[in-house]
Tab-separated table of C-alpha atoms and ligand atoms in Angstrom:
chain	number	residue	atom	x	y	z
W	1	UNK	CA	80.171	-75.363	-83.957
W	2	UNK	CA	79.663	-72.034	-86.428
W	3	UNK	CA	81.583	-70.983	-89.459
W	4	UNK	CA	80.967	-68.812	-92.485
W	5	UNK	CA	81.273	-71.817	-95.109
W	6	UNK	CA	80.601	-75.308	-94.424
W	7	UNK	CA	82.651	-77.715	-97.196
W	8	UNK	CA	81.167	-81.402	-97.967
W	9	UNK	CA	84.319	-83.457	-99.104
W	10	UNK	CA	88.219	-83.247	-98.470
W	11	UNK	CA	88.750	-84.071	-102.021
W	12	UNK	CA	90.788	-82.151	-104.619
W	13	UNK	CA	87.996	-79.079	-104.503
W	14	UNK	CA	87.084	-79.134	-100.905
W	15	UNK	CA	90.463	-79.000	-99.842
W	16	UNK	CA	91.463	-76.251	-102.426
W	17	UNK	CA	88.474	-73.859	-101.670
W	18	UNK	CA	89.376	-74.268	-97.802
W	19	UNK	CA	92.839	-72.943	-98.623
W	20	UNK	CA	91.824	-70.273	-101.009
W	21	UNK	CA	89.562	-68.911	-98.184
W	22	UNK	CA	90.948	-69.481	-94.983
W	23	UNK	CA	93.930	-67.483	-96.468
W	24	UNK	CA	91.642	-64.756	-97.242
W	25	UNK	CA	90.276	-65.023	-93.828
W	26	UNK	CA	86.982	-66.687	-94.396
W	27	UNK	CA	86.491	-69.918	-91.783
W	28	UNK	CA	85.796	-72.750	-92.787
W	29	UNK	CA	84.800	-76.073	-91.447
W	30	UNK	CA	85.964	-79.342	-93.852
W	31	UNK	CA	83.611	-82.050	-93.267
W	32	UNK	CA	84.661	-85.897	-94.907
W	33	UNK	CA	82.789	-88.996	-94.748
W	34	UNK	CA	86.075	-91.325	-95.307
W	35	UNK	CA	90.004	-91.072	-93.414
W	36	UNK	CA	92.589	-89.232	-94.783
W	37	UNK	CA	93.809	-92.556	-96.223
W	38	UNK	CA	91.114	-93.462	-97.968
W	39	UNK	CA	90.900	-89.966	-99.860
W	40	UNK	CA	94.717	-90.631	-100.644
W	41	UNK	CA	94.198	-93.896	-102.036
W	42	UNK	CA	92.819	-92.642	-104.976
W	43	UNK	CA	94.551	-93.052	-108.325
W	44	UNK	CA	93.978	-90.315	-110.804
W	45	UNK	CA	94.871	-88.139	-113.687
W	46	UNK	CA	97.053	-85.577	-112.749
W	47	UNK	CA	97.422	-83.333	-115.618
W	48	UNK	CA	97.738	-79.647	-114.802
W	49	UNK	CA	96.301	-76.549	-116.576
W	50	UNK	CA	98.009	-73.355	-115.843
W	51	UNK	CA	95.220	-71.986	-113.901
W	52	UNK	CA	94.778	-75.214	-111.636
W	53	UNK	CA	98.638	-74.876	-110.943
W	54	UNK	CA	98.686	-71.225	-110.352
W	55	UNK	CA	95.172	-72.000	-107.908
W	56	UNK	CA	97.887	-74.539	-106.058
W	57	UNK	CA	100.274	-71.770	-105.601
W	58	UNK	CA	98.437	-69.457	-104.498
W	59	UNK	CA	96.890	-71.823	-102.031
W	60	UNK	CA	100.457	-72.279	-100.772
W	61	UNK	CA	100.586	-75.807	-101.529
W	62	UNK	CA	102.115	-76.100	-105.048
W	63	UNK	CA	105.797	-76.016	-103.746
W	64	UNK	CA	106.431	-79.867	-104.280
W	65	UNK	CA	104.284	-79.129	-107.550
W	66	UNK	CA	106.879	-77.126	-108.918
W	67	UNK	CA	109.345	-79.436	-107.664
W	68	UNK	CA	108.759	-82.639	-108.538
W	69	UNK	CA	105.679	-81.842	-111.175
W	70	UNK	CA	106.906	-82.458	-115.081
W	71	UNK	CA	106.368	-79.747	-117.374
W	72	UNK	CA	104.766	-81.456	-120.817
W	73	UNK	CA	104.722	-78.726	-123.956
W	74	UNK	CA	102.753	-80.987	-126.062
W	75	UNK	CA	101.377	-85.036	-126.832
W	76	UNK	CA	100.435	-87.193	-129.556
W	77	UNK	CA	97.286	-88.126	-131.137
W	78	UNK	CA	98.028	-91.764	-132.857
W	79	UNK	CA	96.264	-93.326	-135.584
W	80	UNK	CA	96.526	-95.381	-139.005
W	81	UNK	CA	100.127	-96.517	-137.342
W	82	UNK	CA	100.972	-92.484	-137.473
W	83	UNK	CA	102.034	-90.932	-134.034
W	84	UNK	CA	100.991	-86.659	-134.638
W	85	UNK	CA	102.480	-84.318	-132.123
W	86	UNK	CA	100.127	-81.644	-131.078
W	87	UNK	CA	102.485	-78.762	-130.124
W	88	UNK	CA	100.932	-77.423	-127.054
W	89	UNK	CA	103.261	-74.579	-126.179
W	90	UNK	CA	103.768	-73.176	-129.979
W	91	UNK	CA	100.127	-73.534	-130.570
W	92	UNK	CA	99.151	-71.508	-127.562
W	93	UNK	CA	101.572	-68.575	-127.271
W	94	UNK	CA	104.173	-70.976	-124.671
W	95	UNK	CA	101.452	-72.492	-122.466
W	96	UNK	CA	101.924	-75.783	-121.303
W	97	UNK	CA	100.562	-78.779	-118.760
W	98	UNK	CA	101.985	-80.132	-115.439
W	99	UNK	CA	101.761	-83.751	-114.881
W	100	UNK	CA	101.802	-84.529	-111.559
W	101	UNK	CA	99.647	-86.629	-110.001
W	102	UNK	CA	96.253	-85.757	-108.197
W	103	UNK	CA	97.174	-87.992	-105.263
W	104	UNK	CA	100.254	-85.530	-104.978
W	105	UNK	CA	98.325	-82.717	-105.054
W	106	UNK	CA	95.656	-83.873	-102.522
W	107	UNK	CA	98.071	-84.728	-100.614
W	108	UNK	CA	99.726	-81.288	-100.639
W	109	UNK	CA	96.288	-79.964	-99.928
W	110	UNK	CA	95.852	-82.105	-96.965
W	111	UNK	CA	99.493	-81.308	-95.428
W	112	UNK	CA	98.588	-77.545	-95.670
W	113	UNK	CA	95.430	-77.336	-94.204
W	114	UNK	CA	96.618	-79.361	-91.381
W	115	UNK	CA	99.358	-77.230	-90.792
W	116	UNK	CA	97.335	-74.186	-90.606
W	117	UNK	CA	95.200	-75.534	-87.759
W	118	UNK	CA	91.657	-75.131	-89.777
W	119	UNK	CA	89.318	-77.379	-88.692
W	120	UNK	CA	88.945	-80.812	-90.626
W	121	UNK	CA	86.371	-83.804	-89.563
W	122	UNK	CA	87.195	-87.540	-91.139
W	123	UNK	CA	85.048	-90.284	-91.235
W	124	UNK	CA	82.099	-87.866	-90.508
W	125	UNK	CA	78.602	-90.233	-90.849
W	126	UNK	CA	75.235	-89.481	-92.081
W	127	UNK	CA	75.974	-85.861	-93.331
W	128	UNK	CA	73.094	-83.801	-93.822
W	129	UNK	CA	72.712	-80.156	-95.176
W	130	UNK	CA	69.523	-78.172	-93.768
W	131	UNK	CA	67.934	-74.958	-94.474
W	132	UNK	CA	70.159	-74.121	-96.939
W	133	UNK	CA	67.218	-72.002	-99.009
W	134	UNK	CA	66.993	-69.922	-95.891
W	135	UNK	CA	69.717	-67.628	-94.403
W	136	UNK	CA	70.629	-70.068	-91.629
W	137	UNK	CA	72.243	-73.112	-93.277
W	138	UNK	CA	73.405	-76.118	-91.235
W	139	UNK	CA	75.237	-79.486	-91.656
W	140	UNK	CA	74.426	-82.305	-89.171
W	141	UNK	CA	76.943	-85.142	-88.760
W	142	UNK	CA	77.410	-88.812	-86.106
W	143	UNK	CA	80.656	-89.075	-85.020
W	144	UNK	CA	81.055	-91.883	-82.638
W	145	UNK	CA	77.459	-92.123	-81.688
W	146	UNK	CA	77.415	-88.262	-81.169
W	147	UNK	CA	75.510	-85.881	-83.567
W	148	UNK	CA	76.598	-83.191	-84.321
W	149	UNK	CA	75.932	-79.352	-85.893
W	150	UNK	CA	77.874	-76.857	-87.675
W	151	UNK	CA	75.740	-73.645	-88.106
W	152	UNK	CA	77.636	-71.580	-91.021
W	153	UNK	CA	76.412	-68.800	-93.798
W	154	UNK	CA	76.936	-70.647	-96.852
W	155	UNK	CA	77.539	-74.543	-97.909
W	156	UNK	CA	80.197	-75.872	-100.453
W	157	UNK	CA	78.982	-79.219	-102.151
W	158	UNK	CA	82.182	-80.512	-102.801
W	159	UNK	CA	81.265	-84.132	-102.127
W	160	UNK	CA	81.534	-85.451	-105.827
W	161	UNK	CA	79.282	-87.694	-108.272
W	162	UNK	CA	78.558	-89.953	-105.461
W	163	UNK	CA	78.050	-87.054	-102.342
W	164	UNK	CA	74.955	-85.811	-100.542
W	165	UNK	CA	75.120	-82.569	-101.532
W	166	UNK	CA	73.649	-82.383	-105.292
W	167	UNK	CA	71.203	-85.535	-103.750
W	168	UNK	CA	69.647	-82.723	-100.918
W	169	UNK	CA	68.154	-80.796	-103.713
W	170	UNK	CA	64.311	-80.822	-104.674
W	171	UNK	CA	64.253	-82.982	-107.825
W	172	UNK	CA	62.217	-80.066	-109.126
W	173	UNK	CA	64.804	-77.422	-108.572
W	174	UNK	CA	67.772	-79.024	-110.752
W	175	UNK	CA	68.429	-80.626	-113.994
W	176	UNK	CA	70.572	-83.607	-114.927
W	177	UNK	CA	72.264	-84.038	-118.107
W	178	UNK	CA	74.116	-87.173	-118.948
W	179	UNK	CA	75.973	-89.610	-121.370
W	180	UNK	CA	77.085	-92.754	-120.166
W	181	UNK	CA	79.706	-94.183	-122.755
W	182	UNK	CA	79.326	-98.058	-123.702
W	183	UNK	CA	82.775	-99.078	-122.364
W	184	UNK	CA	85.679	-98.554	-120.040
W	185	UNK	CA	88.889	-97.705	-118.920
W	186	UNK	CA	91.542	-100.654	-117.967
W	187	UNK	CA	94.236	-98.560	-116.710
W	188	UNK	CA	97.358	-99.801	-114.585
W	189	UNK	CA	100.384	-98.445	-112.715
W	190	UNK	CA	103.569	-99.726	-113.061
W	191	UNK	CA	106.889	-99.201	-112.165
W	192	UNK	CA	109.101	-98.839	-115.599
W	193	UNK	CA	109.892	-95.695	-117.546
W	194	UNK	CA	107.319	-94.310	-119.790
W	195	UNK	CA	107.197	-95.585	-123.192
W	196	UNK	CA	107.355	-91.343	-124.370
W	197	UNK	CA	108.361	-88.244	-122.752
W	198	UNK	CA	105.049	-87.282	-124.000
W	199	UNK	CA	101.422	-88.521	-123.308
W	200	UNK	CA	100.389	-90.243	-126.038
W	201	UNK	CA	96.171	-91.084	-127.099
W	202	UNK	CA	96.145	-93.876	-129.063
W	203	UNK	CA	92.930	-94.530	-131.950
W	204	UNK	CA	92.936	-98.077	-133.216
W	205	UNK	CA	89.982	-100.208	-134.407
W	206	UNK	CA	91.030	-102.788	-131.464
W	207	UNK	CA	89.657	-99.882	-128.987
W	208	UNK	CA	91.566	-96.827	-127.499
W	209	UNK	CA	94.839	-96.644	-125.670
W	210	UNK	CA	96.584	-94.027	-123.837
W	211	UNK	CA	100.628	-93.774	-122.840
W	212	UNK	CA	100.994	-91.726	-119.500
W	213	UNK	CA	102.779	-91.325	-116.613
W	214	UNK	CA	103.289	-90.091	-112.817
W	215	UNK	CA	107.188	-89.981	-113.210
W	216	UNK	CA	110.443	-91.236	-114.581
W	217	UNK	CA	109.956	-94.782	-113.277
W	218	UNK	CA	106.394	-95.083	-112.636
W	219	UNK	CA	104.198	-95.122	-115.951
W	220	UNK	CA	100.416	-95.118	-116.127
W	221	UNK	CA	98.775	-96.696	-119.300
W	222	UNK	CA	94.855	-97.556	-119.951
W	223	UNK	CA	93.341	-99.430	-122.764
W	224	UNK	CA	89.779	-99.199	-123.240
W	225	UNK	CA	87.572	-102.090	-122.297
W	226	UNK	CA	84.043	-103.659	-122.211
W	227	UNK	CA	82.393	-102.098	-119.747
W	228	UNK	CA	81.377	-105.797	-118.324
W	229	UNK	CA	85.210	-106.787	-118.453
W	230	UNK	CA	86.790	-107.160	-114.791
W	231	UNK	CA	90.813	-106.817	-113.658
W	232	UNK	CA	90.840	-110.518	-113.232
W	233	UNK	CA	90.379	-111.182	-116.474
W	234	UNK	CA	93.132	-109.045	-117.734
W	235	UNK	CA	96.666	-110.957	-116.642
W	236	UNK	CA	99.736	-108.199	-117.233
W	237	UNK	CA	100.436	-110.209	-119.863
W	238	UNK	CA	97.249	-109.933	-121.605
W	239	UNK	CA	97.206	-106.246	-120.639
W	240	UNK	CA	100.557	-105.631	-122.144
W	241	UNK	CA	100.024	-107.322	-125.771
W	242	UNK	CA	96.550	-105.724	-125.826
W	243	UNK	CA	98.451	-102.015	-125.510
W	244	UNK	CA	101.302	-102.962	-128.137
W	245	UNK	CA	98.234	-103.873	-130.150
W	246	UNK	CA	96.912	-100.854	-129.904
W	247	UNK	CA	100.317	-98.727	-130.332
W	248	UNK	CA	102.335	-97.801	-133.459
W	249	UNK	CA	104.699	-100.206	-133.995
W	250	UNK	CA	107.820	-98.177	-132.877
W	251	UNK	CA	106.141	-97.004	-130.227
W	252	UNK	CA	105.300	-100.943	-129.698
W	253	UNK	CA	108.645	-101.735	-129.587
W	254	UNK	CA	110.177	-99.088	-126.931
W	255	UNK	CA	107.297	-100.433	-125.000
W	256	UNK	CA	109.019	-101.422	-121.239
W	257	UNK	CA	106.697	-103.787	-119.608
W	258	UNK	CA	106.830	-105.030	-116.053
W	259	UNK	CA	104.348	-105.995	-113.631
W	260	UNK	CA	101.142	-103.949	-112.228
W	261	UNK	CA	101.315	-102.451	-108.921
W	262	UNK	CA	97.740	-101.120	-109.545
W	263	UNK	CA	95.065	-102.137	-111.817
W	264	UNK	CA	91.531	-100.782	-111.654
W	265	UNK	CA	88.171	-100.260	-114.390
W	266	UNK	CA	86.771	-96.943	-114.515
W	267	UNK	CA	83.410	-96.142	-116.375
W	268	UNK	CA	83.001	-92.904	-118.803
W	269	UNK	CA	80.291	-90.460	-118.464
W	270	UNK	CA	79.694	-87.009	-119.148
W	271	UNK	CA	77.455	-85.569	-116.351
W	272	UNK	CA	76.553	-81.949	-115.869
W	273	UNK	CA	73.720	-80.679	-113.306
W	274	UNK	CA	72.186	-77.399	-113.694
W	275	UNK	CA	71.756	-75.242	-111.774
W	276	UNK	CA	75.006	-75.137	-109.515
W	277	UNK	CA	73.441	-72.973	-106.549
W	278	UNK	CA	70.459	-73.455	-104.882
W	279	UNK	CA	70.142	-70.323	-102.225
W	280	UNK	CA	73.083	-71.003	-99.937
W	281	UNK	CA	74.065	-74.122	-101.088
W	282	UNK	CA	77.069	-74.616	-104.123
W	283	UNK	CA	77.421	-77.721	-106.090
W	284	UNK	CA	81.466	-77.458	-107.003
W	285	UNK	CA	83.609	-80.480	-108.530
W	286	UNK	CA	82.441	-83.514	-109.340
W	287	UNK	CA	79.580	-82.799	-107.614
W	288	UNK	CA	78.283	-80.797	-110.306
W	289	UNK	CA	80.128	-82.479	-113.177
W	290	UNK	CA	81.666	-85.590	-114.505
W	291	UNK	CA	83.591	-86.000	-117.801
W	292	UNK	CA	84.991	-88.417	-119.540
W	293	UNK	CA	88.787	-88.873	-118.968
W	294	UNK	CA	90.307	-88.648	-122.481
W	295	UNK	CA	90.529	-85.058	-122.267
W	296	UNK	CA	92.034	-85.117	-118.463
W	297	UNK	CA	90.265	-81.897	-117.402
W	298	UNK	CA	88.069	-83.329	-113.835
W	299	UNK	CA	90.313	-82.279	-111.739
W	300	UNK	CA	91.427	-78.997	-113.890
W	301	UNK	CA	87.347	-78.048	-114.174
W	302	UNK	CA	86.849	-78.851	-110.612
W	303	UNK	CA	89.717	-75.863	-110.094
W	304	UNK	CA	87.907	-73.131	-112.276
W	305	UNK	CA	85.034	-74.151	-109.907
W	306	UNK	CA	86.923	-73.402	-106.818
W	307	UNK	CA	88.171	-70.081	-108.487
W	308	UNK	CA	84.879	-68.681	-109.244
W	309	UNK	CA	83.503	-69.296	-106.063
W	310	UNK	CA	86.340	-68.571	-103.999
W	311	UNK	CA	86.266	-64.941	-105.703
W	312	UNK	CA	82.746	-64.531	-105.327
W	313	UNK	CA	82.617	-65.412	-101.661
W	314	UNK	CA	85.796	-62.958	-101.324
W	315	UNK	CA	84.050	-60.154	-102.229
W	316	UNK	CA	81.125	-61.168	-100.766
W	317	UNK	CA	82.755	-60.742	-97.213
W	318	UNK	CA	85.287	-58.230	-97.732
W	319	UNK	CA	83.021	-55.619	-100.439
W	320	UNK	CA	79.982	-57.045	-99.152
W	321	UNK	CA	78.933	-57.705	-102.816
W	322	UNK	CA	75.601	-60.087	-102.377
W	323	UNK	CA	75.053	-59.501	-105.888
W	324	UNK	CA	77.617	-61.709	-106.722
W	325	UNK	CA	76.341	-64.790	-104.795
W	326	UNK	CA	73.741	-65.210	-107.617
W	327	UNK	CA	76.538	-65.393	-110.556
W	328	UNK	CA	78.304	-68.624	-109.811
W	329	UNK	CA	76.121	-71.050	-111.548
W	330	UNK	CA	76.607	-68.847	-114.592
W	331	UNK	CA	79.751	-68.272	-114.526
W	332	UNK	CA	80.860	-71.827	-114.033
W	333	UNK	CA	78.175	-73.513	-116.363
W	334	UNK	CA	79.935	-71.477	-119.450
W	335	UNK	CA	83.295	-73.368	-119.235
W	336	UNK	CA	82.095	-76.184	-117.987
W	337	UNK	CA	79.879	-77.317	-121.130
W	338	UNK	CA	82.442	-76.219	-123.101
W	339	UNK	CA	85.308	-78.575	-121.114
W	340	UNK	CA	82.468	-81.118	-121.357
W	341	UNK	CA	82.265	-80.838	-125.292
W	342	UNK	CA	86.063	-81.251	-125.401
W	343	UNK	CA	86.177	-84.096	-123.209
W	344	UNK	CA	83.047	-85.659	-125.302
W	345	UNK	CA	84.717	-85.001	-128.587
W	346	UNK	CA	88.220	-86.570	-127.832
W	347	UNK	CA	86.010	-89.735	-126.417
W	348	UNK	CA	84.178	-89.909	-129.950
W	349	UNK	CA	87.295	-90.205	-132.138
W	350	UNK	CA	89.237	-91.866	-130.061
W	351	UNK	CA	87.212	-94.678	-129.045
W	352	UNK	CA	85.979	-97.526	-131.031
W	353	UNK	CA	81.801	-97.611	-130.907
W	354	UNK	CA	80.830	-100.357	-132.861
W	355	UNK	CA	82.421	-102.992	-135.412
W	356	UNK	CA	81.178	-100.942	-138.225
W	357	UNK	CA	84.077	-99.766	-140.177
W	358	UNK	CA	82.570	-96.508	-141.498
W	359	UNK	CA	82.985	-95.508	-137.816
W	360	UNK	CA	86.952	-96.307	-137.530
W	361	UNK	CA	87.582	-94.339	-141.200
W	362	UNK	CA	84.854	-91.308	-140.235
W	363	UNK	CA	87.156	-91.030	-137.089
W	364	UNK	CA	90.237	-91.615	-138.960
W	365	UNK	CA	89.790	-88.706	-141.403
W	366	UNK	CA	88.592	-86.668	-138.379
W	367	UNK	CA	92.223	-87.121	-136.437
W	368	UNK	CA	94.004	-86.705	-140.365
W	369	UNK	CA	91.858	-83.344	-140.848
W	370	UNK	CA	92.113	-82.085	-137.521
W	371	UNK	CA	95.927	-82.470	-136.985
W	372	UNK	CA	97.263	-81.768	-140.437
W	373	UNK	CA	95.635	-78.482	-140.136
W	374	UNK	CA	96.590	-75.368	-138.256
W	375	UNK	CA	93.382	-74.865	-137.334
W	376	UNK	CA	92.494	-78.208	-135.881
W	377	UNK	CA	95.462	-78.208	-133.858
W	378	UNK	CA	95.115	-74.867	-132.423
W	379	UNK	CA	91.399	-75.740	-131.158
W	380	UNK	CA	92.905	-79.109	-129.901
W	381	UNK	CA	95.845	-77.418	-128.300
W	382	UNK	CA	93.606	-74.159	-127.093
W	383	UNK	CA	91.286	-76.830	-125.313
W	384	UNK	CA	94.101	-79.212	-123.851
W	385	UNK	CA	95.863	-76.363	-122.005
W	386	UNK	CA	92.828	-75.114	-120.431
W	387	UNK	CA	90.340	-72.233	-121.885
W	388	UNK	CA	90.781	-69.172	-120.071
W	389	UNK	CA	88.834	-68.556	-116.482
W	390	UNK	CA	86.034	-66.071	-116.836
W	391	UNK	CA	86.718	-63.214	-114.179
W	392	UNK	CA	83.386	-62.689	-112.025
W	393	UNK	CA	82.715	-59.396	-113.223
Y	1	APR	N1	79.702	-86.523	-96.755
Y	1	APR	C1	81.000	-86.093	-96.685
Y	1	APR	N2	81.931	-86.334	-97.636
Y	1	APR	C2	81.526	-87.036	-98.712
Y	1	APR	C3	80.197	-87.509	-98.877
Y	1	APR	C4	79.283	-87.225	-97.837
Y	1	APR	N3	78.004	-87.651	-97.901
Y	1	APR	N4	80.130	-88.183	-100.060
Y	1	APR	C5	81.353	-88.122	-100.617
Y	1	APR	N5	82.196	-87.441	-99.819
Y	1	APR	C6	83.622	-87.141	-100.040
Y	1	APR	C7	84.358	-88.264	-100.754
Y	1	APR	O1	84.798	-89.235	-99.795
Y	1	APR	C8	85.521	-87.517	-101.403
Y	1	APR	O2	86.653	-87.478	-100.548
Y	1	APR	O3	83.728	-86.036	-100.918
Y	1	APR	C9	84.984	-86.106	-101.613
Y	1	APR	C10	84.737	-85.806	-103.091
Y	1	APR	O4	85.992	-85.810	-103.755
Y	1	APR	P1	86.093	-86.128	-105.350
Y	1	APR	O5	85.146	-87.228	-105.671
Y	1	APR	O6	87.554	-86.314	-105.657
Y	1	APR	O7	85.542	-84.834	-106.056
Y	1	APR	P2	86.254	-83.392	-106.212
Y	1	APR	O8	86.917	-82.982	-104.957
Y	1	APR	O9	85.244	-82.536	-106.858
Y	1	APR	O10	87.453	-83.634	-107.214
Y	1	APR	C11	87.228	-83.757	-108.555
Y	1	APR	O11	88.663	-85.635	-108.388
Y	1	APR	O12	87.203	-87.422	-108.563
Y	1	APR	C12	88.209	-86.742	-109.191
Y	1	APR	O13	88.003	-87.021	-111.512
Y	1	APR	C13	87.690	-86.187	-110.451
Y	1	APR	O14	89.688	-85.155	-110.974
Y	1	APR	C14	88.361	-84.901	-110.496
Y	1	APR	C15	88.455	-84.434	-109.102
Y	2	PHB	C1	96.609	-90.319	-116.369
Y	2	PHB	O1	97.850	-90.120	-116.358
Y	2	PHB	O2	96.039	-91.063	-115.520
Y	2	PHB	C2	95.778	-89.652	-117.432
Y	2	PHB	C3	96.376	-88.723	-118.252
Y	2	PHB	C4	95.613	-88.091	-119.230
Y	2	PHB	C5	94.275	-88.420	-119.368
Y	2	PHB	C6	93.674	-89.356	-118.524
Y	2	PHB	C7	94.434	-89.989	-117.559
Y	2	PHB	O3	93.525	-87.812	-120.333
């Protein structure tokens, strides 16, 4: 098989960037090591910067977005029993967040592509990417006992943290950057209304909690655990008085309990690997980049990603612009460390460290400074909605 670019990984970015360019008329192969079900069965953050939405949209697959997504214009930081409303949409001349979750939107990624016919290969074993310093790339793949080779122009690492991708570069050629964070996430799913219209992040010197949600009736909440703690350990019960514990007490009190349809443990890290290109071959996503969840950008920096390189391979084939083949790393690394400090700064105040009590005030006169001033809610607010996309020239 040929194409012009190759994408490792149906996920949220692989599945975007095959949109963005088979709409501009650039082929593209999709190539997945898991079933379509397995992708889906994901649970994740879905909260929506402007740019990731208007990415969907353009990718004509943000109709159900704009349906069924819920428009948020702000949340709450809570701490010392006080619940502080960051006002997103006053702060930030009227921009705003989507919540709608990224099973939804891979999903609506999946159900496009397949309707436009463009070629997409599940359960695809042993993927390997060759001769991607040269100018004849290739990915090799087993399917049912068969190998088998796509010849293309460029690759798209968009297998994630775990993928081959970032893992076929020289150790020599690329540089890893990391902070794994000494505790968890406990989050679960369940089917009541949420507790606030509004997300709420929760600082308390029992650990952090955060209020969200995927609808109406179906409300996601986390507490933060030991990173050796396991689901069977936490009944609903135990889950439930640990997150009043850890709420304001009106807040407490509205709390609507009712059993788990999902509970699951996630570990923190911030991750970055530099560079993001190596000659044909672009890290994108999660391949590239982890953060920590507390400031809910993964899937919204895995979009700016998609945007940058989508535009550079645009005008790469329609201008013929080569020159801009070499700016993506660049380009993307700017926002990204700056989404990673965000991401690392809402983990340090919001979670607890250590039982040392200096911590829990130092971060308690952080969240008072930072939200009774103008200032400090602007930069929250600037951050939360998404900082602006830089244009590729
Ligand atoms: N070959 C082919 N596909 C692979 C391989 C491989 N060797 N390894 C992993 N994959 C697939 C995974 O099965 C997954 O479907 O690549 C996809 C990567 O998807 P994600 O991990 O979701 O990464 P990305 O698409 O960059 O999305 C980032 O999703 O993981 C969340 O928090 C993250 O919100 C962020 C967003
Ligand atoms: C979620 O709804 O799962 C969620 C929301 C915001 C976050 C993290 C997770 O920062």
């Amino acid at each position: 098989m040929k194409t012009q670019v190759a994408i490792i990984g149906a996920g949220p970015s692989g599945l975007l960037l095959g949109r963005l360019l088979a709409l501009q008329g650039i082929a593209n192969i999709i190539i997945e090591a898991k079933s379509p079900d397995y992708v889906l069965s994901r649970i994740r953050a879905g909260v929506l910067e402007q740019g990731t939405q208007n990415l969907l949209r353009e990718a004509q697959a943000g109709e159900r977005m704009d349906r069924e997504g819920q428009i948020h214009e702000g949340f709450a930081l809570s701490f010392q029993s006080r619940v502080e409303r960051i006002d997103l949409k006053a702060l930030t001349g009227g921009k705003t967040v989507m919540v709608y979750g990224q099973t939804e939107v891979t999903k609506d990624l999946m159900a496009a592509r397949e309707a436009s016919g463009d070629v997409s290969i599940y359960e695809a074993d042993e993927v390997a990417l060759h001769d991607f310093y040269g100018d004849k790339p290739s990915v090799t793949y087993t399917k049912n006992g068969q190998v088998h080779t796509i010849e293309c122009e460029y690759i798209a690492g968009c297998d994630g943290f775990h993928g081959i991708a970032r893992q076929s570069v020289p150790g020599d050629a690329i540089r890893l950057f990391e902070r794994v964070y000494p505790f968890g996430w406990l989050g679960i799913l369940s089917r009541t209304p949420p507790v606030a219209h509004e997300l709420i992040y929760a600082n308390h010197e029992r650990g952090f909690a955060l209020c969200s949600m995927r609808s109406a009736s179906l409300s996601r909440y986390y507490v933060q655990c030991d990173l050796k703690d396991t689901t069977e350990a936490w009944s609903d019960e135990r889950f439930w008085d640990e997150l009043r514990a850890r709420l304001p007490a009106k807040t407490a009190s509205d709390l609507i309990t009712g059993p788990s349809i999902e509970k699951s443990i996630a570990p923190l890290r911030s991750f970055v690997a530099e560079p993001m290109q190596f000659g044909r071959l672009f890290l994108v996503g999660d391949a590239a980049h982890i953060v920590p969840p507390t400031g809910a950008k993964g899937l919204n920096l895995a979009a700016s990603d998609v945007y940058t390189l989508y535009h550079i391979l645009t005008q790469r084939y329609r201008q013929g612009r080569l020159d801009l083949i070499q700016k993506y790393s660049e380009i993307c690394l700017r926002r990204i460390w700056k989404t990673e400090r965000f991401s690392w700064w809402m983990t340090s105040i919001l979670h607890k460290f250590s039982d040392d009590p200096f911590n829990q005030r130092i971060q308690e006169a952080e969240l008072d400074y930072y939200t009774s001033s103008l200032a400090g809610q602007t930069t929250i607010a600037e951050n939360y909605v998404g900082l602006p996309y830089e244009p590729i020239e």
